[in-house]
Coordinates of C-alpha atoms in Angstrom, one line a residue:
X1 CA -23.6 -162.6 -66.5
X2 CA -26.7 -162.7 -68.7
X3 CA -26.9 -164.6 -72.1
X4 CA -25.4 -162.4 -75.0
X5 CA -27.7 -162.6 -78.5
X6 CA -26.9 -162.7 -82.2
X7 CA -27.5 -158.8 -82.3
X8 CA -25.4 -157.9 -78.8
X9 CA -22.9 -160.3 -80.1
X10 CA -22.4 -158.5 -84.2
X11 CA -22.6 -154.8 -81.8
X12 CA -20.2 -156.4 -79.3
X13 CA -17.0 -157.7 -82.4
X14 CA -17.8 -154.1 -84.1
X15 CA -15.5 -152.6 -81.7
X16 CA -13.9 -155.5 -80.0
X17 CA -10.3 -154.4 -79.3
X18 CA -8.4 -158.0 -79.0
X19 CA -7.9 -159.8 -81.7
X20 CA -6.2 -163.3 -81.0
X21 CA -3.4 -165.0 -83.5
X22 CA -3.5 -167.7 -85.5
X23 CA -6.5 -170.2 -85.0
X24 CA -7.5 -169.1 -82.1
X25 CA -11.0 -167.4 -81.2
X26 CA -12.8 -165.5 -78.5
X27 CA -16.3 -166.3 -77.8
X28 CA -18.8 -165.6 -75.4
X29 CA -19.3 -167.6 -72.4
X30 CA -23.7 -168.2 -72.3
X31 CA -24.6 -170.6 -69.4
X32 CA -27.2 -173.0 -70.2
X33 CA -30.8 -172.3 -70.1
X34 CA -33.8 -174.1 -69.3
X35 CA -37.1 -173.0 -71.6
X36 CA -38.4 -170.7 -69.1
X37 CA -35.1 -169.1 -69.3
X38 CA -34.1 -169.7 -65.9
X39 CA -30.7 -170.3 -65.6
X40 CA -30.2 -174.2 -64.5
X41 CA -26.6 -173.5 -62.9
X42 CA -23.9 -171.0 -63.5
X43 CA -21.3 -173.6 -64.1
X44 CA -23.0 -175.6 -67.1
X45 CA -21.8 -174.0 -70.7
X46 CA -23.5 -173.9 -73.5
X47 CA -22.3 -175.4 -76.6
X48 CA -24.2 -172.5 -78.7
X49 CA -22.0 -169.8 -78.6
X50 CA -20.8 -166.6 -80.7
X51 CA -17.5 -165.8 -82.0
X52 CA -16.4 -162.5 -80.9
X53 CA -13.1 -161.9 -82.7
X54 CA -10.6 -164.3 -84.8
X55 CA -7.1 -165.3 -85.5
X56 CA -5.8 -164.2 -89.3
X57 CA -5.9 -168.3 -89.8
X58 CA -9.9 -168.9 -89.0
X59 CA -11.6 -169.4 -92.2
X60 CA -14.5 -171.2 -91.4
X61 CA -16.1 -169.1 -88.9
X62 CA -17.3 -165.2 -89.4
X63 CA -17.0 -162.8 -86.7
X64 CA -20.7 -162.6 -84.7
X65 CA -21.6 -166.0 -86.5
X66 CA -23.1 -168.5 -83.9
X67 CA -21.1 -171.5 -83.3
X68 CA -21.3 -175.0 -82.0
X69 CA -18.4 -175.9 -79.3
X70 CA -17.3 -179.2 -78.6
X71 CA -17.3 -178.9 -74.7
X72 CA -15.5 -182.6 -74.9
X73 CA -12.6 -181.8 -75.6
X74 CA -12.4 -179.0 -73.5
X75 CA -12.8 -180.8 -70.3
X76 CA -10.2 -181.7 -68.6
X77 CA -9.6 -183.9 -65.1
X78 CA -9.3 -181.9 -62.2
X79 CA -8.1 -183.6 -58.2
X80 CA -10.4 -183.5 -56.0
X81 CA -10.1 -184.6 -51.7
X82 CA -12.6 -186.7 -51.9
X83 CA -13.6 -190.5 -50.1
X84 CA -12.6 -191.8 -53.0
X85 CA -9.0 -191.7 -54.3
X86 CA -9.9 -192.9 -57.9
X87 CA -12.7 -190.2 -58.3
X88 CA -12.0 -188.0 -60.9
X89 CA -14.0 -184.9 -61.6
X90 CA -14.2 -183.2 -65.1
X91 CA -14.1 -179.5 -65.4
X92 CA -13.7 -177.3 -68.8
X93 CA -10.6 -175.6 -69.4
X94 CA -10.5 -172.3 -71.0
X95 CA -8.3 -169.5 -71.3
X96 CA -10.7 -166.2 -70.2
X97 CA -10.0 -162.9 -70.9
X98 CA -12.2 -160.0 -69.4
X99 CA -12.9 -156.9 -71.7
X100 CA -15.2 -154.2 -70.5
X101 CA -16.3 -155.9 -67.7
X102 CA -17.5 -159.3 -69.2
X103 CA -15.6 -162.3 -69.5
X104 CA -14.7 -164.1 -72.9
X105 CA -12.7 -167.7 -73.5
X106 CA -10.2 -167.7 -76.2
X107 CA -10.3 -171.2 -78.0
X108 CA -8.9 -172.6 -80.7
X109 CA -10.9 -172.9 -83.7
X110 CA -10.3 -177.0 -83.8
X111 CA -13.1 -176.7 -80.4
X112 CA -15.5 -175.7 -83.2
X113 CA -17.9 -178.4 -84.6
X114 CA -20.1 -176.7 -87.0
X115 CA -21.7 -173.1 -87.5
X116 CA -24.4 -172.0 -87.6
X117 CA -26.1 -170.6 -91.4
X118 CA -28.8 -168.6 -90.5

């Protein structure tokens, strides 16, 4: 999936049809990028990412505004068969949805650490 953009994401929630309830929001799902803009690995998140489409409850955020994410407390631990019984391996746990072909992750709003002004 390539990186979505402030200006792909305000097109994108124009006509985004899904709109999620209460404090929940939909954002994009940008990998992390090295400055050459090679893609490191298509597992690592970003924690810059835009908000596609709200809950009636989200004040604090503006649809298309750029958004920190608190990749945190979205991890969660996963099992693994591994050598070592006591090995646990993170992994972040998101709830995607798939609209016109590209994938989204509805979050709650409390994932959100600050915003972005400009």
């Amino acid at each position: 999936m390539s990186k979505i953009n402030k200006k792909e994401a305000g097109a994108i929630a124009k006509t985004f049809p899904v709109q999620p309830l209460f404090g929940k929001v939909i954002i994009t799902l940008n990998n992390l990028e090295s400055d050459g803009g090679l893609v490191l690995s298509d597992n690592i998140l970003s924690d810059r990412q835009y908000v596609i489409s709200k809950g009636d409850n989200v004040t604090a955020v503006s649809v298309g505004q750029e958004v920190l994410i608190d990749i945190d407390k979205l991890m969660v631990a996963v099992k693994t068969e591994t050598v070592d019984a006591y090995q646990t391996q993170m992994q972040v746990k998101i709830d995607p949805i798939e609209v016109n072909g590209v994938t989204y992750a509805i979050i709650e709003d409390r994932f959100i650490k600050a915003k972005y002004l400009k």
